[in-house]
Backbone atoms as SQL, in Angstrom:
CREATE TABLE atoms (id INTEGER PRIMARY KEY, chain TEXT, resi INTEGER, resn TEXT, atom TEXT, x REAL, y REAL, z REAL);
INSERT INTO atoms VALUES
  (1, 'A', 1, 'MET', 'N', 101.593, 122.955, 92.889),
  (2, 'A', 1, 'MET', 'CA', 101.126, 124.219, 93.428),
  (3, 'A', 1, 'MET', 'C', 100.900, 124.141, 94.943),
  (4, 'A', 2, 'ASP', 'N', 101.126, 122.990, 95.536),
  (5, 'A', 2, 'ASP', 'CA', 100.921, 122.807, 96.971),
  (6, 'A', 2, 'ASP', 'C', 102.128, 123.376, 97.718),
  (7, 'A', 3, 'GLY', 'N', 101.930, 124.431, 98.457),
  (8, 'A', 3, 'GLY', 'CA', 103.006, 125.103, 99.172),
  (9, 'A', 3, 'GLY', 'C', 103.620, 124.295, 100.303),
  (10, 'A', 4, 'ARG', 'N', 102.964, 123.214, 100.700),
  (11, 'A', 4, 'ARG', 'CA', 103.505, 122.376, 101.780),
  (12, 'A', 4, 'ARG', 'C', 104.639, 121.485, 101.290),
  (13, 'A', 5, 'LEU', 'N', 104.732, 121.281, 99.996),
  (14, 'A', 5, 'LEU', 'CA', 105.714, 120.354, 99.437),
  (15, 'A', 5, 'LEU', 'C', 107.019, 121.050, 99.094),
  (16, 'A', 6, 'ASN', 'N', 108.118, 120.309, 99.255),
  (17, 'A', 6, 'ASN', 'CA', 109.414, 120.817, 98.822),
  (18, 'A', 6, 'ASN', 'C', 110.013, 119.821, 97.818),
  (19, 'A', 7, 'THR', 'N', 111.240, 120.070, 97.397),
  (20, 'A', 7, 'THR', 'CA', 111.852, 119.218, 96.374),
  (21, 'A', 7, 'THR', 'C', 112.029, 117.775, 96.835),
  (22, 'A', 8, 'THR', 'N', 112.231, 117.562, 98.116),
  (23, 'A', 8, 'THR', 'CA', 112.379, 116.201, 98.627),
  (24, 'A', 8, 'THR', 'C', 111.073, 115.427, 98.491),
  (25, 'A', 9, 'HIS', 'N', 109.944, 116.077, 98.763),
  (26, 'A', 9, 'HIS', 'CA', 108.643, 115.432, 98.576),
  (27, 'A', 9, 'HIS', 'C', 108.455, 115.042, 97.102),
  (28, 'A', 10, 'VAL', 'N', 108.798, 115.963, 96.211),
  (29, 'A', 10, 'VAL', 'CA', 108.625, 115.711, 94.777),
  (30, 'A', 10, 'VAL', 'C', 109.517, 114.566, 94.327),
  (31, 'A', 11, 'SER', 'N', 110.739, 114.532, 94.807),
  (32, 'A', 11, 'SER', 'CA', 111.662, 113.462, 94.463),
  (33, 'A', 11, 'SER', 'C', 111.146, 112.110, 94.954),
  (34, 'A', 12, 'LEU', 'N', 110.659, 112.065, 96.175),
  (35, 'A', 12, 'LEU', 'CA', 110.116, 110.823, 96.726),
  (36, 'A', 12, 'LEU', 'C', 108.847, 110.410, 95.984),
  (37, 'A', 13, 'PHE', 'N', 108.006, 111.371, 95.648),
  (38, 'A', 13, 'PHE', 'CA', 106.789, 111.068, 94.901),
  (39, 'A', 13, 'PHE', 'C', 107.137, 110.500, 93.524),
  (40, 'A', 14, 'SER', 'N', 108.175, 111.045, 92.903),
  (41, 'A', 14, 'SER', 'CA', 108.627, 110.524, 91.607),
  (42, 'A', 14, 'SER', 'C', 109.099, 109.083, 91.744),
  (43, 'A', 15, 'ALA', 'N', 109.831, 108.791, 92.804),
  (44, 'A', 15, 'ALA', 'CA', 110.280, 107.423, 93.055),
  (45, 'A', 15, 'ALA', 'C', 109.082, 106.496, 93.265),
  (46, 'A', 16, 'LEU', 'N', 108.084, 106.973, 93.975),
  (47, 'A', 16, 'LEU', 'CA', 106.865, 106.182, 94.181),
  (48, 'A', 16, 'LEU', 'C', 106.153, 105.928, 92.856),
  (49, 'A', 17, 'PHE', 'N', 106.120, 106.936, 91.992),
  (50, 'A', 17, 'PHE', 'CA', 105.476, 106.772, 90.686),
  (51, 'A', 17, 'PHE', 'C', 106.180, 105.690, 89.872),
  (52, 'A', 18, 'VAL', 'N', 107.508, 105.691, 89.871),
  (53, 'A', 18, 'VAL', 'CA', 108.267, 104.683, 89.136),
  (54, 'A', 18, 'VAL', 'C', 107.962, 103.288, 89.683),
  (55, 'A', 19, 'GLN', 'N', 107.905, 103.151, 91.008),
  (56, 'A', 19, 'GLN', 'CA', 107.591, 101.852, 91.602),
  (57, 'A', 19, 'GLN', 'C', 106.168, 101.408, 91.260),
  (58, 'A', 20, 'TRP', 'N', 105.257, 102.350, 91.215),
  (59, 'A', 20, 'TRP', 'CA', 103.866, 102.048, 90.825),
  (60, 'A', 20, 'TRP', 'C', 103.832, 101.578, 89.377),
  (61, 'A', 21, 'GLN', 'N', 104.591, 102.261, 88.521),
  (62, 'A', 21, 'GLN', 'CA', 104.677, 101.886, 87.112),
  (63, 'A', 21, 'GLN', 'C', 105.257, 100.481, 86.966),
  (64, 'A', 22, 'ARG', 'N', 106.321, 100.193, 87.710),
  (65, 'A', 22, 'ARG', 'CA', 106.951, 98.870, 87.650),
  (66, 'A', 22, 'ARG', 'C', 106.032, 97.770, 88.174),
  (67, 'A', 23, 'ALA', 'N', 105.102, 98.143, 89.044),
  (68, 'A', 23, 'ALA', 'CA', 104.139, 97.173, 89.586),
  (69, 'A', 23, 'ALA', 'C', 102.934, 97.017, 88.667),
  (70, 'A', 24, 'GLY', 'N', 102.987, 97.606, 87.489),
  (71, 'A', 24, 'GLY', 'CA', 101.884, 97.471, 86.534),
  (72, 'A', 24, 'GLY', 'C', 100.709, 98.372, 86.850),
  (73, 'A', 25, 'PHE', 'N', 100.961, 99.485, 87.513),
  (74, 'A', 25, 'PHE', 'CA', 99.936, 100.465, 87.880),
  (75, 'A', 25, 'PHE', 'C', 98.841, 99.840, 88.755),
  (76, 'A', 26, 'LYS', 'N', 99.245, 98.868, 89.563),
  (77, 'A', 26, 'LYS', 'CA', 98.303, 98.232, 90.493),
  (78, 'A', 26, 'LYS', 'C', 98.430, 98.894, 91.859),
  (79, 'A', 27, 'SER', 'N', 97.316, 98.980, 92.548),
  (80, 'A', 27, 'SER', 'CA', 97.308, 99.555, 93.888),
  (81, 'A', 27, 'SER', 'C', 96.622, 98.561, 94.813),
  (82, 'A', 28, 'PRO', 'N', 97.228, 98.203, 95.925),
  (83, 'A', 28, 'PRO', 'CA', 98.489, 98.694, 96.467),
  (84, 'A', 28, 'PRO', 'C', 99.680, 98.035, 95.781),
  (85, 'A', 29, 'PHE', 'N', 100.841, 98.650, 95.977),
  (86, 'A', 29, 'PHE', 'CA', 102.079, 98.079, 95.487),
  (87, 'A', 29, 'PHE', 'C', 103.100, 98.124, 96.616),
  (88, 'A', 30, 'SER', 'N', 104.066, 97.227, 96.526),
  (89, 'A', 30, 'SER', 'CA', 105.049, 97.072, 97.593),
  (90, 'A', 30, 'SER', 'C', 106.270, 97.951, 97.318),
  (91, 'A', 31, 'VAL', 'N', 106.785, 98.576, 98.379),
  (92, 'A', 31, 'VAL', 'CA', 107.994, 99.401, 98.275),
  (93, 'A', 31, 'VAL', 'C', 108.905, 99.088, 99.453),
  (94, 'A', 32, 'THR', 'N', 110.190, 99.360, 99.253),
  (95, 'A', 32, 'THR', 'CA', 111.138, 99.268, 100.354),
  (96, 'A', 32, 'THR', 'C', 111.799, 100.626, 100.538),
  (97, 'A', 33, 'ARG', 'N', 112.120, 100.917, 101.761),
  (98, 'A', 33, 'ARG', 'CA', 112.774, 102.185, 102.075),
  (99, 'A', 33, 'ARG', 'C', 114.085, 102.309, 101.313),
  (100, 'A', 34, 'LYS', 'N', 114.840, 101.246, 101.269),
  (101, 'A', 34, 'LYS', 'CA', 116.144, 101.264, 100.608),
  (102, 'A', 34, 'LYS', 'C', 116.021, 101.662, 99.139),
  (103, 'A', 35, 'THR', 'N', 115.085, 101.068, 98.437),
  (104, 'A', 35, 'THR', 'CA', 114.878, 101.370, 97.016),
  (105, 'A', 35, 'THR', 'C', 114.422, 102.809, 96.818),
  (106, 'A', 36, 'LEU', 'N', 113.444, 103.228, 97.604),
  (107, 'A', 36, 'LEU', 'CA', 112.928, 104.593, 97.446),
  (108, 'A', 36, 'LEU', 'C', 113.966, 105.640, 97.793),
  (109, 'A', 37, 'MET', 'N', 114.745, 105.392, 98.848),
  (110, 'A', 37, 'MET', 'CA', 115.783, 106.348, 99.224),
  (111, 'A', 37, 'MET', 'C', 116.853, 106.441, 98.139),
  (112, 'A', 38, 'ALA', 'N', 117.228, 105.324, 97.548),
  (113, 'A', 38, 'ALA', 'CA', 118.240, 105.333, 96.493),
  (114, 'A', 38, 'ALA', 'C', 117.734, 106.074, 95.263),
  (115, 'A', 39, 'PHE', 'N', 116.510, 105.778, 94.857),
  (116, 'A', 39, 'PHE', 'CA', 115.970, 106.400, 93.645),
  (117, 'A', 39, 'PHE', 'C', 115.751, 107.897, 93.824),
  (118, 'A', 40, 'SER', 'N', 115.280, 108.297, 94.996),
  (119, 'A', 40, 'SER', 'CA', 114.975, 109.711, 95.234),
  (120, 'A', 40, 'SER', 'C', 116.173, 110.500, 95.750),
  (121, 'A', 41, 'ARG', 'N', 117.282, 109.799, 95.993),
  (122, 'A', 41, 'ARG', 'CA', 118.516, 110.429, 96.475),
  (123, 'A', 41, 'ARG', 'C', 118.344, 111.079, 97.845),
  (124, 'A', 42, 'ILE', 'N', 117.545, 110.461, 98.684),
  (125, 'A', 42, 'ILE', 'CA', 117.387, 110.916, 100.068),
  (126, 'A', 42, 'ILE', 'C', 118.403, 110.147, 100.901),
  (127, 'A', 43, 'ALA', 'N', 119.262, 110.869, 101.597),
  (128, 'A', 43, 'ALA', 'CA', 120.345, 110.232, 102.351),
  (129, 'A', 43, 'ALA', 'C', 119.968, 109.932, 103.800),
  (130, 'A', 44, 'SER', 'N', 119.016, 110.664, 104.342),
  (131, 'A', 44, 'SER', 'CA', 118.671, 110.537, 105.754),
  (132, 'A', 44, 'SER', 'C', 117.394, 109.721, 105.933),
  (133, 'A', 45, 'ILE', 'N', 117.459, 108.716, 106.805),
  (134, 'A', 45, 'ILE', 'CA', 116.276, 107.912, 107.099),
  (135, 'A', 45, 'ILE', 'C', 115.188, 108.781, 107.728),
  (136, 'A', 46, 'ALA', 'N', 115.584, 109.712, 108.586),
  (137, 'A', 46, 'ALA', 'CA', 114.611, 110.612, 109.221),
  (138, 'A', 46, 'ALA', 'C', 113.885, 111.459, 108.183),
  (139, 'A', 47, 'THR', 'N', 114.604, 111.971, 107.198),
  (140, 'A', 47, 'THR', 'CA', 113.987, 112.770, 106.135),
  (141, 'A', 47, 'THR', 'C', 113.025, 111.920, 105.317),
  (142, 'A', 48, 'TYR', 'N', 113.442, 110.697, 104.993),
  (143, 'A', 48, 'TYR', 'CA', 112.574, 109.786, 104.248),
  (144, 'A', 48, 'TYR', 'C', 111.259, 109.557, 104.998),
  (145, 'A', 49, 'HIS', 'N', 111.357, 109.216, 106.286),
  (146, 'A', 49, 'HIS', 'CA', 110.145, 108.939, 107.062),
  (147, 'A', 49, 'HIS', 'C', 109.262, 110.178, 107.195),
  (148, 'A', 50, 'LYS', 'N', 109.861, 111.330, 107.372),
  (149, 'A', 50, 'LYS', 'CA', 109.107, 112.579, 107.461),
  (150, 'A', 50, 'LYS', 'C', 108.347, 112.834, 106.161),
  (151, 'A', 51, 'CYS', 'N', 109.030, 112.690, 105.023),
  (152, 'A', 51, 'CYS', 'CA', 108.408, 112.989, 103.740),
  (153, 'A', 51, 'CYS', 'C', 107.316, 111.988, 103.364),
  (154, 'A', 52, 'ILE', 'N', 107.560, 110.702, 103.594),
  (155, 'A', 52, 'ILE', 'CA', 106.531, 109.725, 103.219),
  (156, 'A', 52, 'ILE', 'C', 105.312, 109.862, 104.133),
  (157, 'A', 53, 'LYS', 'N', 105.546, 110.187, 105.396),
  (158, 'A', 53, 'LYS', 'CA', 104.441, 110.419, 106.327),
  (159, 'A', 53, 'LYS', 'C', 103.621, 111.642, 105.881),
  (160, 'A', 54, 'GLU', 'N', 104.310, 112.701, 105.464),
  (161, 'A', 54, 'GLU', 'CA', 103.603, 113.906, 105.024),
  (162, 'A', 54, 'GLU', 'C', 102.853, 113.677, 103.717),
  (163, 'A', 55, 'LEU', 'N', 103.426, 112.920, 102.779),
  (164, 'A', 55, 'LEU', 'CA', 102.698, 112.601, 101.551),
  (165, 'A', 55, 'LEU', 'C', 101.413, 111.848, 101.874),
  (166, 'A', 56, 'ASP', 'N', 101.475, 110.986, 102.879),
  (167, 'A', 56, 'ASP', 'CA', 100.289, 110.263, 103.337),
  (168, 'A', 56, 'ASP', 'C', 99.288, 111.224, 103.978),
  (169, 'A', 57, 'GLU', 'N', 99.759, 112.075, 104.873),
  (170, 'A', 57, 'GLU', 'CA', 98.879, 113.028, 105.564),
  (171, 'A', 57, 'GLU', 'C', 98.214, 114.000, 104.592),
  (172, 'A', 58, 'TYR', 'N', 98.933, 114.412, 103.552),
  (173, 'A', 58, 'TYR', 'CA', 98.409, 115.385, 102.593),
  (174, 'A', 58, 'TYR', 'C', 97.492, 114.750, 101.555),
  (175, 'A', 59, 'GLY', 'N', 97.379, 113.410, 101.560),
  (176, 'A', 59, 'GLY', 'CA', 96.450, 112.734, 100.658),
  (177, 'A', 59, 'GLY', 'C', 97.011, 112.355, 99.303),
  (178, 'A', 60, 'TYR', 'N', 98.319, 112.465, 99.137),
  (179, 'A', 60, 'TYR', 'CA', 98.914, 112.095, 97.849),
  (180, 'A', 60, 'TYR', 'C', 99.027, 110.587, 97.693),
  (181, 'A', 61, 'ILE', 'N', 99.210, 109.893, 98.793),
  (182, 'A', 61, 'ILE', 'CA', 99.281, 108.431, 98.818),
  (183, 'A', 61, 'ILE', 'C', 98.653, 107.969, 100.122),
  (184, 'A', 62, 'ARG', 'N', 98.442, 106.656, 100.217),
  (185, 'A', 62, 'ARG', 'CA', 98.143, 106.059, 101.518),
  (186, 'A', 62, 'ARG', 'C', 99.253, 105.063, 101.780),
  (187, 'A', 63, 'TYR', 'N', 99.950, 105.262, 102.873),
  (188, 'A', 63, 'TYR', 'CA', 101.144, 104.487, 103.198),
  (189, 'A', 63, 'TYR', 'C', 100.853, 103.572, 104.371),
  (190, 'A', 64, 'GLN', 'N', 101.136, 102.281, 104.179),
  (191, 'A', 64, 'GLN', 'CA', 100.935, 101.296, 105.237),
  (192, 'A', 64, 'GLN', 'C', 102.275, 100.592, 105.498),
  (193, 'A', 65, 'PRO', 'N', 103.005, 101.046, 106.530),
  (194, 'A', 65, 'PRO', 'CA', 104.314, 100.444, 106.796),
  (195, 'A', 65, 'PRO', 'C', 104.184, 98.997, 107.255),
  (196, 'A', 66, 'SER', 'N', 105.184, 98.184, 106.903),
  (197, 'A', 66, 'SER', 'CA', 105.140, 96.774, 107.292),
  (198, 'A', 66, 'SER', 'C', 106.010, 96.478, 108.507),
  (199, 'A', 67, 'TYR', 'N', 107.038, 97.276, 108.751),
  (200, 'A', 67, 'TYR', 'CA', 107.988, 97.064, 109.837),
  (201, 'A', 67, 'TYR', 'C', 108.753, 95.752, 109.689),
  (202, 'A', 68, 'HIS', 'N', 108.715, 95.172, 108.495),
  (203, 'A', 68, 'HIS', 'CA', 109.462, 93.949, 108.214),
  (204, 'A', 68, 'HIS', 'C', 110.524, 94.289, 107.171),
  (205, 'A', 69, 'PRO', 'N', 111.788, 93.979, 107.442),
  (206, 'A', 69, 'PRO', 'CA', 112.860, 94.425, 106.551),
  (207, 'A', 69, 'PRO', 'C', 112.823, 93.845, 105.136),
  (208, 'A', 70, 'LYS', 'N', 112.219, 92.696, 104.960),
  (209, 'A', 70, 'LYS', 'CA', 112.216, 92.061, 103.639),
  (210, 'A', 70, 'LYS', 'C', 110.895, 92.196, 102.888),
  (211, 'A', 71, 'LEU', 'N', 109.777, 92.301, 103.599),
  (212, 'A', 71, 'LEU', 'CA', 108.473, 92.298, 102.937),
  (213, 'A', 71, 'LEU', 'C', 108.163, 93.595, 102.194),
  (214, 'A', 72, 'GLY', 'N', 108.548, 94.696, 102.727),
  (215, 'A', 72, 'GLY', 'CA', 108.226, 95.976, 102.108),
  (216, 'A', 72, 'GLY', 'C', 106.897, 96.498, 102.590),
  (217, 'A', 73, 'SER', 'N', 106.742, 97.783, 102.494),
  (218, 'A', 73, 'SER', 'CA', 105.507, 98.447, 102.896),
  (219, 'A', 73, 'SER', 'C', 104.563, 98.541, 101.712),
  (220, 'A', 74, 'GLN', 'N', 103.297, 98.783, 101.993),
  (221, 'A', 74, 'GLN', 'CA', 102.288, 98.905, 100.948),
  (222, 'A', 74, 'GLN', 'C', 101.951, 100.375, 100.738),
  (223, 'A', 75, 'VAL', 'N', 101.860, 100.756, 99.477),
  (224, 'A', 75, 'VAL', 'CA', 101.450, 102.107, 99.121),
  (225, 'A', 75, 'VAL', 'C', 100.210, 101.994, 98.254),
  (226, 'A', 76, 'TYR', 'N', 99.195, 102.751, 98.611),
  (227, 'A', 76, 'TYR', 'CA', 97.954, 102.807, 97.857),
  (228, 'A', 76, 'TYR', 'C', 97.923, 104.121, 97.101),
  (229, 'A', 77, 'TRP', 'N', 97.752, 104.041, 95.793),
  (230, 'A', 77, 'TRP', 'CA', 97.646, 105.231, 94.971),
  (231, 'A', 77, 'TRP', 'C', 96.239, 105.786, 95.104),
  (232, 'A', 78, 'PRO', 'N', 96.051, 107.092, 95.045),
  (233, 'A', 78, 'PRO', 'CA', 94.705, 107.653, 95.192),
  (234, 'A', 78, 'PRO', 'C', 93.728, 107.098, 94.154),
  (235, 'A', 79, 'ALA', 'N', 92.502, 106.899, 94.555),
  (236, 'A', 79, 'ALA', 'CA', 91.467, 106.368, 93.653),
  (237, 'A', 79, 'ALA', 'C', 91.313, 107.290, 92.448),
  (238, 'A', 80, 'GLY', 'N', 91.147, 106.674, 91.288),
  (239, 'A', 80, 'GLY', 'CA', 90.966, 107.432, 90.063),
  (240, 'A', 80, 'GLY', 'C', 92.253, 107.720, 89.317),
  (241, 'A', 81, 'TRP', 'N', 93.415, 107.407, 89.919),
  (242, 'A', 81, 'TRP', 'CA', 94.698, 107.656, 89.252),
  (243, 'A', 81, 'TRP', 'C', 95.165, 106.460, 88.455),
  (244, 'A', 82, 'GLU', 'N', 94.440, 105.355, 88.536),
  (245, 'A', 82, 'GLU', 'CA', 94.848, 104.154, 87.814),
  (246, 'A', 82, 'GLU', 'C', 94.765, 104.395, 86.317),
  (247, 'A', 83, 'VAL', 'N', 95.568, 103.640, 85.590),
  (248, 'A', 83, 'VAL', 'CA', 95.591, 103.767, 84.131),
  (249, 'A', 83, 'VAL', 'C', 94.472, 102.959, 83.549);
């Protein structure tokens, strides 16, 4: 119901959910841009960065970029969403 979100945000959020699930629903969990872009079908790096930044700003996730190509960035799921 959030009017700020579009289908790209939802697709990226779905990809984040799958990665969280694969990490055993632990927060934080590690993600890579390559994996998230492939799963969410986002073709543009600029679009990916815009959407993940906005998901962070809107409070859906907390995103901590690593700037390291192999380590992956950390994503914190909102408190209370753990299983």
